[in-house]
Structures are given as structure tokens and as C-alpha cells.
Amino acid sequence: MQETIFEIKETQFEKDVRKGLTDFPKHLSSKYFYDQKGDAIFQQIMHMPEYYLTGCEYQIFKEKKYEIAQMFAVGGQPFKLIELGAGDGKKTKVLLQEFVHQNLSFKYQPIDISHHVLEGLEKSLLEEIPQVNVVPKQGTYFEALKELSDENRMRKIIMFLGSNIGNLLDHQAILFLKDVQKLMNTNDLLFIGCDLKKNPQTILDAYNDASGITEAFNKNLLSRINTEMDADFDLDEFKHWEVYNPETGTAKSYLVSKKAQKVRIGLLDLTVNFEPWETIHTEISQKYDDTSMKRLAQESGLEICDEFTDEQRYFKNYVLKTVR
Ligand code: AVJ
């Protein structure tokens, strides 16, 4: 007798959901926050009074744009600005405008996982700063980085803003920085935005806003699973919870089950059981200081050669180069 076996391939998202919700303790990755709805909620987050990160980095760019531009183009040499996770480019446009103003020779290569985001960025740049030579690239950081060939060895400035690195645990951050380091020539720079340790209350408030926008952002993960995997998470039966540990500088987000409940995920043919007050860990947002940043750099074959901070010293942009 012949038997036909239908093998249905699971996407990475599906695999990760299965793994994360059958593990103990349960977890889901924050990289899945960003579907179209998640992108829109993150835009709202950046405008919240409690979420100081974006405003601080914007202030640094506004105030230090001259020095930053001079550093990128030392001696007037042409450079390629590669931005990992470009988003709407609001902060980067401050720099691009300054480069144009100083008549620098450069290319801008935004890399983002979302086609939608890249198209929006390219279109707005064409309207606002048409002088910029934009070469967008769609993909994950790693895919895109691997493909970054050494086009005629033009000096590369790799930008990673918004404390996006904070979503990685230290050992993952080091692996990531090592990957970047391997692609860097002696002359290249890594320009990286890091949120700093500060009053723990200020940090907690940034991830636990009064209006519930961060809660909606966190719960969007469950809502994505509902729509994309035919699941029945009741969002009202989960609570957004944020903790910040000032000793380690780690902010962690959770979704906590308010009661004993079972959730059915049709597409995965999986029933997930929740005990009362059981957690799903969803995000880490690491906060840094000079010592921890220096350590990350050192372990990745990089060294800090310059830095820029805002008036309140809430945020820092570190400039790294490869150690020979
Ligand atoms: C985009 C990763 C920098 O961790 O601060 C905002 C995402 N999460 N509020 C951060 C986020 C909750 C954000 N990053």
C-alpha cells in the first residue's frame, strides 16, 4: 500500500511560537512585534512623553550634526552610510540634510526587514532631500550584512540607532557585533545608539506608559498569532508587566495570564495551557553604561573612539572602530 505524506513546512515564526509556548518558562521573541500594526504602534510609542529614547537621540543629532558629519567624512573622503533597521528615518534625515549642506560625497543604504517601510522612506527622501543617493536593501540585518560586499572599498559607516541593540542579550549582542566587525575595514566606523542606565523609575515609565500604548504593542504579538495562526488568545485575559533591574540594566517585558486558561493555536495543532499568573517573556531592553559598552566592544574586536550624548545624559551614540 502506498501512503502519501504531506509535509507542511512551518515558517520561522510558527516554529518559534511552538518552541516558545511549549518551553518553561514561556517566551516569544520581540522581533515578531513588527507587523504593519506593530510598526504603527511603535510610531505611537516614539511620540509618548514617557518614551524619552527617540527624543534624546534626535537631540544629539540636531546638536552634534556638524561634528558627526565631519567625523564620517574625515578629510572629505566619500563614504557609504549603511543603516540597520532604518524605520522612518526621522533622525537620520537630520544627518543626511547636514551631509548635503556640507556638500559631502556619500551614498545612503537603509536596510529594513519591511518593504513597506523602505518604500515609504525612499519616497519621503525623494520629496524632502532629493540630493541623496539612496540604495535601499530589504532583509534581516544578518542577510543584508552578509551581502554587503566591499564595493570599490568605499569607506563604510554602519549605523544602528535607537538602542535596537538592547533587544539582544549580551552574548547575542557580542555575536552580532563580531559579525559586523568582520565586515569592517580599518577605516570603517560603527555608529551605535545606546540607552543608558538612569533613574530606574524613568526607565520603568518608558515601558509602562499610563495610556496603555506599550501594553497594546506587547499584546500585538498575541493578536498576530490569532490572525496568522488561527489562535484564540483573549487579550483581556493577559496583563502587560514590566520589570527593570538596576543592577544588570535589563528591562524585561512579560504577558501574564490572569487566570488558568487554554489557548488553541489551530495552524500549529497545539493547545497551550496556562496556570494562573503564568508568564510569557516577550522582550528585553538592555540599558548600558561606559563600562558595559566598553566590555561589549572589547569582546567583539572593537574599540570606542568617540561618543555623543544629550543634555540629560540619558542616551549615547558610541562610535566604534575595529581593533586592527
Ligand atoms: C525599538 C527595541 C529600541 O526596546 O526600547 C519600545 C522597542 N519596546 N517599547 C525598545 C520598545 C517597548 C524599543 N526598541
Tab-separated table of C-alpha atoms and ligand atoms in Angstrom:
chain	number	residue	atom	x	y	z
A	1	MET	CA	0.000	0.000	0.000
A	2	GLN	CA	1.172	3.448	-0.902
A	3	GLU	CA	0.835	6.242	1.564
A	4	THR	CA	1.113	9.892	0.707
A	5	ILE	CA	2.761	12.033	3.317
A	6	PHE	CA	2.055	15.727	3.106
A	7	GLU	CA	4.893	17.568	4.660
A	8	ILE	CA	3.907	21.067	5.603
A	9	LYS	CA	6.843	23.362	6.223
A	10	GLU	CA	6.474	25.711	9.172
A	11	THR	CA	7.701	29.280	8.887
A	12	GLN	CA	10.348	30.510	11.350
A	13	PHE	CA	7.629	32.483	13.168
A	14	GLU	CA	5.498	29.331	13.538
A	15	LYS	CA	8.471	27.284	14.751
A	16	ASP	CA	9.408	29.960	17.266
A	17	VAL	CA	5.834	30.221	18.573
A	18	ARG	CA	5.638	26.449	19.010
A	19	LYS	CA	9.000	26.348	20.771
A	20	GLY	CA	8.381	29.428	22.924
A	21	LEU	CA	4.945	28.418	24.146
A	22	THR	CA	5.907	24.825	24.955
A	23	ASP	CA	9.080	25.848	26.807
A	24	PHE	CA	9.192	26.555	30.526
A	25	PRO	CA	9.153	29.400	31.300
A	26	LYS	CA	7.278	30.521	28.188
A	27	HIS	CA	8.757	33.124	25.849
A	28	LEU	CA	8.179	34.815	22.471
A	29	SER	CA	10.670	36.978	20.586
A	30	SER	CA	10.213	40.746	20.368
A	31	LYS	CA	11.318	40.595	16.737
A	32	TYR	CA	7.755	39.490	15.949
A	33	PHE	CA	6.236	42.726	17.294
A	34	TYR	CA	6.732	44.437	13.961
A	35	ASP	CA	3.964	43.644	11.502
A	36	GLN	CA	2.164	46.595	9.904
A	37	LYS	CA	0.081	47.171	13.033
A	38	GLY	CA	3.129	46.781	15.303
A	39	ASP	CA	5.062	49.322	13.193
A	40	ALA	CA	2.195	51.777	13.655
A	41	ILE	CA	2.034	51.223	17.430
A	42	PHE	CA	5.803	51.705	17.672
A	43	GLN	CA	5.372	55.050	15.885
A	44	GLN	CA	2.932	55.996	18.665
A	45	ILE	CA	5.413	54.838	21.315
A	46	MET	CA	8.070	57.154	19.898
A	47	HIS	CA	5.682	60.063	20.414
A	48	MET	CA	4.763	59.228	24.020
A	49	PRO	CA	6.017	61.621	26.690
A	50	GLU	CA	7.380	58.674	28.741
A	51	TYR	CA	9.420	57.202	25.864
A	52	TYR	CA	12.431	59.521	26.010
A	53	LEU	CA	14.809	57.473	23.807
A	54	THR	CA	13.822	58.825	20.388
A	55	GLY	CA	13.776	62.456	21.510
A	56	CYS	CA	17.203	62.156	23.145
A	57	GLU	CA	18.846	60.649	20.071
A	58	TYR	CA	17.124	63.253	17.886
A	59	GLN	CA	18.516	65.987	20.136
A	60	ILE	CA	22.031	64.531	19.872
A	61	PHE	CA	21.778	64.595	16.061
A	62	LYS	CA	20.391	68.141	15.997
A	63	GLU	CA	23.139	69.427	18.238
A	64	LYS	CA	26.116	67.409	17.024
A	65	LYS	CA	25.330	67.087	13.315
A	66	TYR	CA	28.305	69.193	12.281
A	67	GLU	CA	30.825	67.119	14.266
A	68	ILE	CA	29.191	63.853	13.237
A	69	ALA	CA	29.332	64.773	9.556
A	70	GLN	CA	32.986	65.829	9.865
A	71	MET	CA	33.827	62.530	11.501
A	72	PHE	CA	32.016	60.467	8.851
A	73	ALA	CA	33.807	62.236	6.017
A	74	VAL	CA	37.253	62.769	7.579
A	75	GLY	CA	39.290	64.721	5.078
A	76	GLY	CA	36.366	64.911	2.683
A	77	GLN	CA	36.536	61.291	1.533
A	78	PRO	CA	33.380	59.696	0.092
A	79	PHE	CA	31.514	57.269	2.331
A	80	LYS	CA	28.593	54.887	2.332
A	81	LEU	CA	26.144	55.207	5.221
A	82	ILE	CA	24.549	51.841	5.926
A	83	GLU	CA	21.650	51.919	8.373
A	84	LEU	CA	20.434	48.711	10.008
A	85	GLY	CA	16.697	48.847	10.757
A	86	ALA	CA	16.091	52.228	9.214
A	87	GLY	CA	12.416	52.711	10.087
A	88	ASP	CA	11.014	56.114	9.141
A	89	GLY	CA	14.487	57.693	9.112
A	90	LYS	CA	13.326	60.754	11.034
A	91	LYS	CA	16.580	61.044	12.997
A	92	THR	CA	18.820	60.029	10.100
A	93	LYS	CA	17.342	62.757	7.899
A	94	VAL	CA	18.891	65.345	10.228
A	95	LEU	CA	22.309	63.926	9.328
A	96	LEU	CA	21.554	63.459	5.623
A	97	GLN	CA	20.446	67.090	5.437
A	98	GLU	CA	23.722	68.131	7.060
A	99	PHE	CA	25.806	65.991	4.654
A	100	VAL	CA	24.080	67.674	1.725
A	101	HIS	CA	24.596	71.061	3.339
A	102	GLN	CA	28.332	70.359	3.731
A	103	ASN	CA	28.447	69.072	0.167
A	104	LEU	CA	29.827	65.686	1.211
A	105	SER	CA	30.089	62.797	-1.189
A	106	PHE	CA	28.049	59.862	0.145
A	107	LYS	CA	25.536	57.112	-0.526
A	108	TYR	CA	22.762	56.122	1.854
A	109	GLN	CA	21.862	52.448	2.183
A	110	PRO	CA	18.908	51.848	4.531
A	111	ILE	CA	18.326	48.200	5.432
A	112	ASP	CA	14.989	47.098	6.819
A	113	ILE	CA	13.017	43.892	7.014
A	114	SER	CA	9.896	45.682	5.801
A	115	HIS	CA	9.417	46.532	2.089
A	116	HIS	CA	6.652	48.852	3.147
A	117	VAL	CA	8.967	50.837	5.439
A	118	LEU	CA	11.729	51.098	2.801
A	119	GLU	CA	9.354	52.334	0.118
A	120	GLY	CA	7.970	54.982	2.464
A	121	LEU	CA	11.480	56.099	3.384
A	122	GLU	CA	12.666	56.298	-0.220
A	123	LYS	CA	9.603	58.274	-1.249
A	124	SER	CA	9.860	60.768	1.614
A	125	LEU	CA	13.585	61.265	0.938
A	126	LEU	CA	12.897	61.990	-2.702
A	127	GLU	CA	10.492	64.719	-1.609
A	128	GLU	CA	12.472	66.143	1.303
A	129	ILE	CA	16.156	65.713	0.375
A	130	PRO	CA	16.224	64.766	-3.329
A	131	GLN	CA	20.028	65.204	-3.487
A	132	VAL	CA	20.535	61.971	-1.526
A	133	ASN	CA	21.645	58.905	-3.460
A	134	VAL	CA	19.518	56.175	-1.799
A	135	VAL	CA	20.215	52.463	-2.301
A	136	PRO	CA	17.680	50.587	-0.144
A	137	LYS	CA	18.075	46.928	0.736
A	138	GLN	CA	15.340	44.664	2.059
A	139	GLY	CA	16.171	41.895	4.513
A	140	THR	CA	17.155	40.984	8.051
A	141	TYR	CA	20.353	42.549	9.405
A	142	PHE	CA	22.276	39.344	9.012
A	143	GLU	CA	21.153	38.616	5.461
A	144	ALA	CA	21.852	42.166	4.408
A	145	LEU	CA	25.196	42.334	6.200
A	146	LYS	CA	26.384	39.164	4.518
A	147	GLU	CA	25.621	40.664	1.132
A	148	LEU	CA	27.407	43.888	1.871
A	149	SER	CA	30.272	43.441	-0.478
A	150	ASP	CA	33.187	45.786	-0.393
A	151	GLU	CA	32.004	47.857	-3.333
A	152	ASN	CA	35.186	49.541	-4.528
A	153	ARG	CA	36.264	49.724	-0.890
A	154	MET	CA	34.352	52.884	-0.228
A	155	ARG	CA	34.542	53.818	3.443
A	156	LYS	CA	31.587	52.303	5.310
A	157	ILE	CA	29.743	53.869	8.229
A	158	ILE	CA	27.364	51.329	9.741
A	159	MET	CA	24.589	52.858	11.837
A	160	PHE	CA	22.484	51.002	14.349
A	161	LEU	CA	20.288	53.520	16.146
A	162	GLY	CA	17.517	53.732	18.722
A	163	SER	CA	19.090	51.291	21.211
A	164	ASN	CA	17.916	48.463	18.982
A	165	ILE	CA	20.961	46.546	20.199
A	166	GLY	CA	19.243	46.473	23.607
A	167	ASN	CA	16.854	43.794	22.343
A	168	LEU	CA	19.784	41.382	22.358
A	169	LEU	CA	21.146	39.613	25.403
A	170	ASP	CA	24.825	40.458	25.982
A	171	HIS	CA	26.106	37.244	24.395
A	172	GLN	CA	23.865	37.761	21.345
A	173	ALA	CA	24.978	41.389	21.101
A	174	ILE	CA	28.596	40.226	21.069
A	175	LEU	CA	27.887	37.685	18.296
A	176	PHE	CA	26.163	40.425	16.333
A	177	LEU	CA	28.977	42.945	16.861
A	178	LYS	CA	31.548	40.314	15.895
A	179	ASP	CA	29.664	39.739	12.629
A	180	VAL	CA	29.703	43.457	11.946
A	181	GLN	CA	33.367	43.709	12.935
A	182	LYS	CA	34.324	41.058	10.366
A	183	LEU	CA	32.925	43.261	7.607
A	184	MET	CA	34.757	46.365	8.742
A	185	ASN	CA	37.976	47.687	7.262
A	186	THR	CA	40.343	49.742	9.434
A	187	ASN	CA	38.846	52.917	8.114
A	188	ASP	CA	35.178	51.992	8.682
A	189	LEU	CA	33.029	53.069	11.622
A	190	LEU	CA	30.166	51.606	13.589
A	191	PHE	CA	27.836	54.289	14.951
A	192	ILE	CA	25.569	52.811	17.565
A	193	GLY	CA	22.755	54.272	19.715
A	194	CYS	CA	22.564	53.044	23.311
A	195	ASP	CA	20.089	53.855	26.038
A	196	LEU	CA	21.908	54.477	29.312
A	197	LYS	CA	21.275	53.437	32.901
A	198	LYS	CA	19.403	56.168	34.745
A	199	ASN	CA	16.764	56.612	37.455
A	200	PRO	CA	15.007	53.222	37.387
A	201	GLN	CA	11.601	54.915	37.602
A	202	THR	CA	12.255	56.823	34.371
A	203	ILE	CA	13.080	53.567	32.606
A	204	LEU	CA	10.119	51.712	34.053
A	205	ASP	CA	7.732	54.501	32.987
A	206	ALA	CA	9.067	54.394	29.413
A	207	TYR	CA	7.962	50.749	29.126
A	208	ASN	CA	4.823	51.021	31.228
A	209	ASP	CA	3.080	54.155	29.993
A	210	ALA	CA	-0.138	55.361	31.547
A	211	SER	CA	-2.038	55.361	28.237
A	212	GLY	CA	-1.515	51.631	27.601
A	213	ILE	CA	0.237	52.000	24.249
A	214	THR	CA	3.136	49.746	25.294
A	215	GLU	CA	0.601	47.212	26.556
A	216	ALA	CA	-1.076	47.212	23.133
A	217	PHE	CA	2.367	46.857	21.483
A	218	ASN	CA	3.218	43.845	23.637
A	219	LYS	CA	-0.196	42.243	23.113
A	220	ASN	CA	0.036	42.735	19.352
A	221	LEU	CA	2.221	39.639	19.409
A	222	LEU	CA	-0.761	37.574	20.605
A	223	SER	CA	-3.046	39.275	18.154
A	224	ARG	CA	-0.640	38.388	15.310
A	225	ILE	CA	-0.735	34.738	16.402
A	226	ASN	CA	-4.546	34.933	16.475
A	227	THR	CA	-4.790	36.162	12.891
A	228	GLU	CA	-1.803	34.417	11.334
A	229	MET	CA	-2.108	31.073	13.117
A	230	ASP	CA	-5.803	30.794	13.746
A	231	ALA	CA	-5.470	31.087	17.528
A	232	ASP	CA	-7.883	32.249	20.222
A	233	PHE	CA	-5.844	34.309	22.697
A	234	ASP	CA	-8.218	36.538	24.704
A	235	LEU	CA	-6.098	39.687	25.033
A	236	ASP	CA	-8.095	40.893	28.041
A	237	GLU	CA	-7.035	37.825	29.994
A	238	PHE	CA	-3.352	38.791	29.790
A	239	LYS	CA	-1.640	41.595	31.677
A	240	HIS	CA	1.327	43.628	30.440
A	241	TRP	CA	4.096	43.614	33.070
A	242	GLU	CA	7.430	45.393	33.038
A	243	VAL	CA	10.391	44.946	35.373
A	244	TYR	CA	13.672	46.826	35.433
A	245	ASN	CA	16.705	45.537	37.294
A	246	PRO	CA	19.013	48.480	38.003
A	247	GLU	CA	21.865	46.120	38.898
A	248	THR	CA	22.042	44.457	35.471
A	249	GLY	CA	20.446	47.320	33.499
A	250	THR	CA	17.922	44.918	31.998
A	251	ALA	CA	14.291	45.897	31.379
A	252	LYS	CA	12.068	42.889	30.690
A	253	SER	CA	8.517	42.707	29.353
A	254	TYR	CA	6.041	39.986	30.107
A	255	LEU	CA	2.483	39.000	29.335
A	256	VAL	CA	0.952	37.414	32.428
A	257	SER	CA	-2.048	35.092	32.271
A	258	LYS	CA	-4.725	36.444	34.625
A	259	LYS	CA	-6.300	33.011	35.121
A	260	ALA	CA	-5.970	29.327	34.317
A	261	GLN	CA	-6.734	29.077	30.624
A	262	LYS	CA	-6.184	27.045	27.486
A	263	VAL	CA	-5.335	28.659	24.178
A	264	ARG	CA	-5.845	26.825	20.923
A	265	ILE	CA	-3.472	27.533	18.029
A	266	GLY	CA	-5.226	25.924	15.070
A	267	LEU	CA	-2.478	26.171	12.486
A	268	LEU	CA	0.039	24.526	14.824
A	269	ASP	CA	-2.491	21.969	16.048
A	270	LEU	CA	-1.388	22.988	19.512
A	271	THR	CA	-3.236	23.666	22.765
A	272	VAL	CA	-1.296	25.789	25.219
A	273	ASN	CA	-2.077	25.506	28.878
A	274	PHE	CA	-1.642	28.485	31.225
A	275	GLU	CA	-1.546	28.261	35.001
A	276	PRO	CA	-2.956	31.290	36.825
A	277	TRP	CA	-0.339	34.125	36.666
A	278	GLU	CA	1.967	32.168	34.406
A	279	THR	CA	4.227	34.403	32.290
A	280	ILE	CA	5.301	34.769	28.671
A	281	HIS	CA	8.570	36.709	28.460
A	282	THR	CA	8.449	38.893	25.337
A	283	GLU	CA	11.217	41.487	25.285
A	284	ILE	CA	14.441	42.671	26.811
A	285	SER	CA	15.624	46.272	26.513
A	286	GLN	CA	19.158	46.439	27.852
A	287	LYS	CA	20.498	49.697	29.344
A	288	TYR	CA	24.219	50.451	29.229
A	289	ASP	CA	26.972	52.492	30.832
A	290	ASP	CA	30.529	53.196	29.649
A	291	THR	CA	31.878	50.119	31.407
A	292	SER	CA	29.370	47.676	29.970
A	293	MET	CA	29.675	49.195	26.499
A	294	LYS	CA	33.460	49.080	26.622
A	295	ARG	CA	33.227	45.396	27.547
A	296	LEU	CA	30.877	44.621	24.643
A	297	ALA	CA	33.220	46.402	22.257
A	298	GLN	CA	36.316	44.706	23.572
A	299	GLU	CA	34.825	41.222	23.350
A	300	SER	CA	33.847	41.904	19.736
A	301	GLY	CA	37.219	43.136	18.494
A	302	LEU	CA	36.095	46.756	18.501
A	303	GLU	CA	37.065	49.873	20.397
A	304	ILE	CA	35.206	53.045	21.271
A	305	CYS	CA	36.807	56.018	19.556
A	306	ASP	CA	34.216	58.731	20.154
A	307	GLU	CA	30.805	59.355	21.729
A	308	PHE	CA	27.971	61.870	21.721
A	309	THR	CA	25.354	62.365	24.418
A	310	ASP	CA	22.275	64.528	25.091
A	311	GLU	CA	21.858	67.249	27.688
A	312	GLN	CA	20.302	64.921	30.269
A	313	ARG	CA	22.859	62.186	29.566
A	314	TYR	CA	20.038	59.703	29.040
A	315	PHE	CA	21.355	58.296	25.754
A	316	LYS	CA	24.687	57.878	23.992
A	317	ASN	CA	25.828	57.376	20.441
A	318	TYR	CA	29.098	55.470	20.540
A	319	VAL	CA	31.499	55.424	17.606
A	320	LEU	CA	33.425	52.166	17.272
A	321	LYS	CA	36.237	51.058	15.032
A	322	THR	CA	37.869	47.721	14.547
A	323	VAL	CA	40.987	46.901	16.575
A	324	ARG	CA	43.332	46.433	13.578
B	1	AVJ	C1	12.902	49.594	19.212
B	1	AVJ	C2	13.925	47.899	20.519
B	1	AVJ	C3	14.586	50.163	20.799
B	1	AVJ	O1	13.389	48.339	23.408
B	1	AVJ	O2	13.117	50.479	23.611
B	1	AVJ	C4	9.594	50.219	22.891
B	1	AVJ	C5	11.148	48.708	21.462
B	1	AVJ	N1	9.543	48.111	23.301
B	1	AVJ	N2	8.712	49.991	23.889
B	1	AVJ	C6	12.992	49.433	22.986
B	1	AVJ	C7	10.127	49.013	22.521
B	1	AVJ	C8	8.665	48.715	24.125
B	1	AVJ	C9	12.390	49.522	21.581
B	1	AVJ	N3	13.431	49.279	20.537
